Amino acid sequence: MTENELRDKVAGLAEYYAKKGDVYEWSPELERLIEVYNNHKPLTRGIAYKPELGGWCALFVSDLFIETDLSDLIVTEIGAYEMMANAKACGQWKARGTYIPKRGDIIVYAYQTTKDGKPYTQYHTALVTNSSESVVYTTEGNVQDRVLMLAHAPSDKTILGYWAVDYDGTLYRIMEMY
């Protein structure tokens, strides 16, 4: 398959889930995605997903790569911050404002909130399904407790950057880090 066909394969599955509408907080379909992730070996950092861990945005993105048999292009992960760290470790991280993401890339956000009255950074990740200089379209898990398709301004300050996934055949496995 060509690079664009591989990108379409991952992004097409994300769009399918969003349009189908049956992946939402603790739905049978989300439970299935969790099972797919937890059964994929090796588990990054040896951590299986459990409900008490909270958000499932990175699990959703990882599952897209697992289900399309492209999990060797990224380091699958259940943590958005860790997903960003893995992109940096692979040399595939592009900061906001330095890159126009492509279909099939991974976007990472950081939101400043408060937790117990103290400043707290909350991370989130999604799959880019289309983009231009003026808009980035994404499909995101764990937004309003479901999978949604959204649009963002590339200048949005909550966007930290992108995992510019290398679909052209160079495979990265950094599992030995864990």
PDB file of N, CA, C and O in Angstrom, residues 12-14 16-18 20-40 43 49 51 56 59-69 78 147:
ATOM      1  N   GLY A  12      -9.738   6.554   8.018  1.00  0.00           N
ATOM      2  CA  GLY A  12     -11.058   6.049   7.629  1.00  0.00           C
ATOM      3  C   GLY A  12     -11.722   5.273   8.753  1.00  0.00           C
ATOM      4  O   GLY A  12     -12.933   5.392   8.970  1.00  0.00           O
ATOM      5  N   LEU A  13     -10.938   4.484   9.496  1.00  0.00           N
ATOM      6  CA  LEU A  13     -11.503   3.753  10.630  1.00  0.00           C
ATOM      7  C   LEU A  13     -11.957   4.727  11.718  1.00  0.00           C
ATOM      8  O   LEU A  13     -13.036   4.549  12.291  1.00  0.00           O
ATOM      9  N   ALA A  14     -11.176   5.766  11.966  1.00  0.00           N
ATOM     10  CA  ALA A  14     -11.571   6.773  12.963  1.00  0.00           C
ATOM     11  C   ALA A  14     -12.897   7.425  12.569  1.00  0.00           C
ATOM     12  O   ALA A  14     -13.817   7.556  13.386  1.00  0.00           O
ATOM     13  N   TYR A  16     -15.175   6.235  10.590  1.00  0.00           N
ATOM     14  CA  TYR A  16     -16.215   5.214  10.684  1.00  0.00           C
ATOM     15  C   TYR A  16     -16.775   5.150  12.107  1.00  0.00           C
ATOM     16  O   TYR A  16     -17.993   5.141  12.305  1.00  0.00           O
ATOM     17  N   TYR A  17     -15.878   5.087  13.104  1.00  0.00           N
ATOM     18  CA  TYR A  17     -16.337   5.031  14.495  1.00  0.00           C
ATOM     19  C   TYR A  17     -17.135   6.272  14.877  1.00  0.00           C
ATOM     20  O   TYR A  17     -18.154   6.181  15.564  1.00  0.00           O
ATOM     21  N   ALA A  18     -16.686   7.439  14.440  1.00  0.00           N
ATOM     22  CA  ALA A  18     -17.413   8.672  14.773  1.00  0.00           C
ATOM     23  C   ALA A  18     -18.804   8.680  14.139  1.00  0.00           C
ATOM     24  O   ALA A  18     -19.783   9.034  14.792  1.00  0.00           O
ATOM     25  N   LYS A  20     -20.541   6.079  13.089  1.00  0.00           N
ATOM     26  CA  LYS A  20     -21.355   4.972  13.607  1.00  0.00           C
ATOM     27  C   LYS A  20     -22.009   5.356  14.937  1.00  0.00           C
ATOM     28  O   LYS A  20     -23.150   4.988  15.214  1.00  0.00           O
ATOM     29  N   GLY A  21     -21.279   6.077  15.766  1.00  0.00           N
ATOM     30  CA  GLY A  21     -21.844   6.629  16.994  1.00  0.00           C
ATOM     31  C   GLY A  21     -22.029   5.666  18.149  1.00  0.00           C
ATOM     32  O   GLY A  21     -22.708   6.002  19.121  1.00  0.00           O
ATOM     33  N   ASP A  22     -21.431   4.487  18.091  1.00  0.00           N
ATOM     34  CA  ASP A  22     -21.669   3.548  19.188  1.00  0.00           C
ATOM     35  C   ASP A  22     -20.471   3.376  20.126  1.00  0.00           C
ATOM     36  O   ASP A  22     -20.460   2.486  20.967  1.00  0.00           O
ATOM     37  N   VAL A  23     -19.471   4.263  19.993  1.00  0.00           N
ATOM     38  CA  VAL A  23     -18.359   4.255  20.938  1.00  0.00           C
ATOM     39  C   VAL A  23     -18.561   5.457  21.861  1.00  0.00           C
ATOM     40  O   VAL A  23     -18.380   6.605  21.469  1.00  0.00           O
ATOM     41  N   TYR A  24     -18.988   5.168  23.066  1.00  0.00           N
ATOM     42  CA  TYR A  24     -19.193   6.212  24.069  1.00  0.00           C
ATOM     43  C   TYR A  24     -18.926   5.613  25.439  1.00  0.00           C
ATOM     44  O   TYR A  24     -18.733   4.399  25.578  1.00  0.00           O
ATOM     45  N   GLU A  25     -18.893   6.483  26.427  1.00  0.00           N
ATOM     46  CA  GLU A  25     -18.488   6.084  27.776  1.00  0.00           C
ATOM     47  C   GLU A  25     -19.149   4.781  28.218  1.00  0.00           C
ATOM     48  O   GLU A  25     -20.353   4.711  28.378  1.00  0.00           O
ATOM     49  N   TRP A  26     -18.340   3.765  28.364  1.00  0.00           N
ATOM     50  CA  TRP A  26     -18.684   2.433  28.854  1.00  0.00           C
ATOM     51  C   TRP A  26     -19.753   1.720  28.038  1.00  0.00           C
ATOM     52  O   TRP A  26     -20.502   0.907  28.535  1.00  0.00           O
ATOM     53  N   SER A  27     -19.764   2.020  26.749  1.00  0.00           N
ATOM     54  CA  SER A  27     -20.616   1.271  25.822  1.00  0.00           C
ATOM     55  C   SER A  27     -19.976  -0.084  25.535  1.00  0.00           C
ATOM     56  O   SER A  27     -18.771  -0.272  25.744  1.00  0.00           O
ATOM     57  N   PRO A  28     -20.757  -1.034  25.037  1.00  0.00           N
ATOM     58  CA  PRO A  28     -20.161  -2.324  24.653  1.00  0.00           C
ATOM     59  C   PRO A  28     -19.037  -2.155  23.622  1.00  0.00           C
ATOM     60  O   PRO A  28     -18.043  -2.878  23.664  1.00  0.00           O
ATOM     61  N   GLU A  29     -19.177  -1.197  22.716  1.00  0.00           N
ATOM     62  CA  GLU A  29     -18.132  -1.001  21.697  1.00  0.00           C
ATOM     63  C   GLU A  29     -16.856  -0.428  22.317  1.00  0.00           C
ATOM     64  O   GLU A  29     -15.754  -0.817  21.921  1.00  0.00           O
ATOM     65  N   LEU A  30     -16.966   0.457  23.306  1.00  0.00           N
ATOM     66  CA  LEU A  30     -15.759   0.930  24.003  1.00  0.00           C
ATOM     67  C   LEU A  30     -15.128  -0.214  24.779  1.00  0.00           C
ATOM     68  O   LEU A  30     -13.899  -0.367  24.783  1.00  0.00           O
ATOM     69  N   GLU A  31     -15.930  -1.036  25.400  1.00  0.00           N
ATOM     70  CA  GLU A  31     -15.405  -2.204  26.104  1.00  0.00           C
ATOM     71  C   GLU A  31     -14.633  -3.113  25.144  1.00  0.00           C
ATOM     72  O   GLU A  31     -13.581  -3.654  25.494  1.00  0.00           O
ATOM     73  N   ARG A  32     -15.126  -3.247  23.905  1.00  0.00           N
ATOM     74  CA  ARG A  32     -14.433  -4.049  22.902  1.00  0.00           C
ATOM     75  C   ARG A  32     -13.087  -3.416  22.539  1.00  0.00           C
ATOM     76  O   ARG A  32     -12.064  -4.101  22.425  1.00  0.00           O
ATOM     77  N   LEU A  33     -13.059  -2.086  22.372  1.00  0.00           N
ATOM     78  CA  LEU A  33     -11.810  -1.399  22.053  1.00  0.00           C
ATOM     79  C   LEU A  33     -10.790  -1.571  23.181  1.00  0.00           C
ATOM     80  O   LEU A  33      -9.591  -1.748  22.923  1.00  0.00           O
ATOM     81  N   ILE A  34     -11.258  -1.520  24.417  1.00  0.00           N
ATOM     82  CA  ILE A  34     -10.377  -1.738  25.561  1.00  0.00           C
ATOM     83  C   ILE A  34      -9.799  -3.147  25.518  1.00  0.00           C
ATOM     84  O   ILE A  34      -8.602  -3.356  25.738  1.00  0.00           O
ATOM     85  N   GLU A  35     -10.641  -4.108  25.189  1.00  0.00           N
ATOM     86  CA  GLU A  35     -10.186  -5.495  25.089  1.00  0.00           C
ATOM     87  C   GLU A  35      -9.147  -5.648  23.977  1.00  0.00           C
ATOM     88  O   GLU A  35      -8.134  -6.337  24.145  1.00  0.00           O
ATOM     89  N   VAL A  36      -9.380  -4.997  22.832  1.00  0.00           N
ATOM     90  CA  VAL A  36      -8.421  -5.043  21.726  1.00  0.00           C
ATOM     91  C   VAL A  36      -7.078  -4.484  22.199  1.00  0.00           C
ATOM     92  O   VAL A  36      -6.027  -5.085  21.971  1.00  0.00           O
ATOM     93  N   TYR A  37      -7.098  -3.339  22.871  1.00  0.00           N
ATOM     94  CA  TYR A  37      -5.852  -2.737  23.359  1.00  0.00           C
ATOM     95  C   TYR A  37      -5.164  -3.654  24.370  1.00  0.00           C
ATOM     96  O   TYR A  37      -3.963  -3.920  24.260  1.00  0.00           O
ATOM     97  N   ASN A  38      -5.903  -4.104  25.360  1.00  0.00           N
ATOM     98  CA  ASN A  38      -5.306  -4.911  26.431  1.00  0.00           C
ATOM     99  C   ASN A  38      -4.761  -6.249  25.937  1.00  0.00           C
ATOM    100  O   ASN A  38      -3.834  -6.800  26.532  1.00  0.00           O
ATOM    101  N   ASN A  39      -5.321  -6.790  24.852  1.00  0.00           N
ATOM    102  CA  ASN A  39      -4.846  -8.059  24.301  1.00  0.00           C
ATOM    103  C   ASN A  39      -3.682  -7.885  23.331  1.00  0.00           C
ATOM    104  O   ASN A  39      -3.064  -8.865  22.935  1.00  0.00           O
ATOM    105  N   HIS A  40      -3.379  -6.654  22.955  1.00  0.00           N
ATOM    106  CA  HIS A  40      -2.265  -6.381  22.049  1.00  0.00           C
ATOM    107  C   HIS A  40      -0.962  -6.457  22.838  1.00  0.00           C
ATOM    108  O   HIS A  40      -0.821  -5.821  23.877  1.00  0.00           O
ATOM    109  N   LEU A  43       2.302  -4.855  25.888  1.00  0.00           N
ATOM    110  CA  LEU A  43       1.660  -3.652  26.407  1.00  0.00           C
ATOM    111  C   LEU A  43       2.749  -2.632  26.753  1.00  0.00           C
ATOM    112  O   LEU A  43       3.693  -2.956  27.472  1.00  0.00           O
ATOM    113  N   TYR A  49      -5.261  -1.125  30.190  1.00  0.00           N
ATOM    114  CA  TYR A  49      -6.216  -0.072  30.501  1.00  0.00           C
ATOM    115  C   TYR A  49      -7.263  -0.587  31.484  1.00  0.00           C
ATOM    116  O   TYR A  49      -7.796  -1.684  31.310  1.00  0.00           O
ATOM    117  N   PRO A  51     -10.736   1.071  33.862  1.00  0.00           N
ATOM    118  CA  PRO A  51     -11.608   2.245  33.976  1.00  0.00           C
ATOM    119  C   PRO A  51     -11.121   3.288  34.980  1.00  0.00           C
ATOM    120  O   PRO A  51     -11.260   4.485  34.747  1.00  0.00           O
ATOM    121  N   TRP A  56      -9.731   7.967  27.888  1.00  0.00           N
ATOM    122  CA  TRP A  56      -9.440   6.895  26.937  1.00  0.00           C
ATOM    123  C   TRP A  56      -9.117   7.424  25.539  1.00  0.00           C
ATOM    124  O   TRP A  56      -9.151   6.704  24.558  1.00  0.00           O
ATOM    125  N   LEU A  59      -6.002   5.607  24.188  1.00  0.00           N
ATOM    126  CA  LEU A  59      -6.401   4.226  23.908  1.00  0.00           C
ATOM    127  C   LEU A  59      -7.122   4.168  22.560  1.00  0.00           C
ATOM    128  O   LEU A  59      -6.848   3.288  21.749  1.00  0.00           O
ATOM    129  N   PHE A  60      -8.015   5.115  22.294  1.00  0.00           N
ATOM    130  CA  PHE A  60      -8.752   5.156  21.036  1.00  0.00           C
ATOM    131  C   PHE A  60      -7.788   5.293  19.853  1.00  0.00           C
ATOM    132  O   PHE A  60      -7.869   4.538  18.877  1.00  0.00           O
ATOM    133  N   VAL A  61      -6.837   6.232  19.944  1.00  0.00           N
ATOM    134  CA  VAL A  61      -5.875   6.428  18.865  1.00  0.00           C
ATOM    135  C   VAL A  61      -5.030   5.167  18.674  1.00  0.00           C
ATOM    136  O   VAL A  61      -4.834   4.706  17.553  1.00  0.00           O
ATOM    137  N   SER A  62      -4.543   4.602  19.769  1.00  0.00           N
ATOM    138  CA  SER A  62      -3.744   3.377  19.682  1.00  0.00           C
ATOM    139  C   SER A  62      -4.535   2.251  19.035  1.00  0.00           C
ATOM    140  O   SER A  62      -4.022   1.505  18.189  1.00  0.00           O
ATOM    141  N   ASP A  63      -5.796   2.127  19.420  1.00  0.00           N
ATOM    142  CA  ASP A  63      -6.645   1.070  18.877  1.00  0.00           C
ATOM    143  C   ASP A  63      -6.785   1.189  17.357  1.00  0.00           C
ATOM    144  O   ASP A  63      -6.811   0.171  16.659  1.00  0.00           O
ATOM    145  N   LEU A  64      -6.841   2.410  16.844  1.00  0.00           N
ATOM    146  CA  LEU A  64      -6.946   2.594  15.394  1.00  0.00           C
ATOM    147  C   LEU A  64      -5.761   1.953  14.683  1.00  0.00           C
ATOM    148  O   LEU A  64      -5.923   1.303  13.647  1.00  0.00           O
ATOM    149  N   PHE A  65      -4.573   2.120  15.240  1.00  0.00           N
ATOM    150  CA  PHE A  65      -3.371   1.540  14.643  1.00  0.00           C
ATOM    151  C   PHE A  65      -3.334   0.022  14.840  1.00  0.00           C
ATOM    152  O   PHE A  65      -2.888  -0.705  13.954  1.00  0.00           O
ATOM    153  N   ILE A  66      -3.814  -0.455  15.985  1.00  0.00           N
ATOM    154  CA  ILE A  66      -3.849  -1.900  16.234  1.00  0.00           C
ATOM    155  C   ILE A  66      -4.823  -2.572  15.270  1.00  0.00           C
ATOM    156  O   ILE A  66      -4.490  -3.568  14.621  1.00  0.00           O
ATOM    157  N   GLU A  67      -6.029  -2.031  15.154  1.00  0.00           N
ATOM    158  CA  GLU A  67      -7.058  -2.657  14.314  1.00  0.00           C
ATOM    159  C   GLU A  67      -6.731  -2.629  12.825  1.00  0.00           C
ATOM    160  O   GLU A  67      -7.243  -3.459  12.070  1.00  0.00           O
ATOM    161  N   THR A  68      -5.905  -1.683  12.407  1.00  0.00           N
ATOM    162  CA  THR A  68      -5.528  -1.607  10.989  1.00  0.00           C
ATOM    163  C   THR A  68      -4.192  -2.304  10.722  1.00  0.00           C
ATOM    164  O   THR A  68      -3.627  -2.168   9.632  1.00  0.00           O
ATOM    165  N   ASP A  69      -3.696  -3.043  11.707  1.00  0.00           N
ATOM    166  CA  ASP A  69      -2.422  -3.762  11.596  1.00  0.00           C
ATOM    167  C   ASP A  69      -1.247  -2.833  11.315  1.00  0.00           C
ATOM    168  O   ASP A  69      -0.293  -3.211  10.627  1.00  0.00           O
ATOM    169  N   ILE A  78      -1.768   4.368  26.416  1.00  0.00           N
ATOM    170  CA  ILE A  78      -3.038   4.792  27.009  1.00  0.00           C
ATOM    171  C   ILE A  78      -2.941   6.178  27.619  1.00  0.00           C
ATOM    172  O   ILE A  78      -3.933   6.723  28.068  1.00  0.00           O
ATOM    173  N   VAL A 147     -16.880   9.413  20.869  1.00  0.00           N
ATOM    174  CA  VAL A 147     -16.012   9.713  19.736  1.00  0.00           C
ATOM    175  C   VAL A 147     -16.697  10.784  18.886  1.00  0.00           C
ATOM    176  O   VAL A 147     -17.851  10.614  18.486  1.00  0.00           O
TER     177      VAL A 147
END
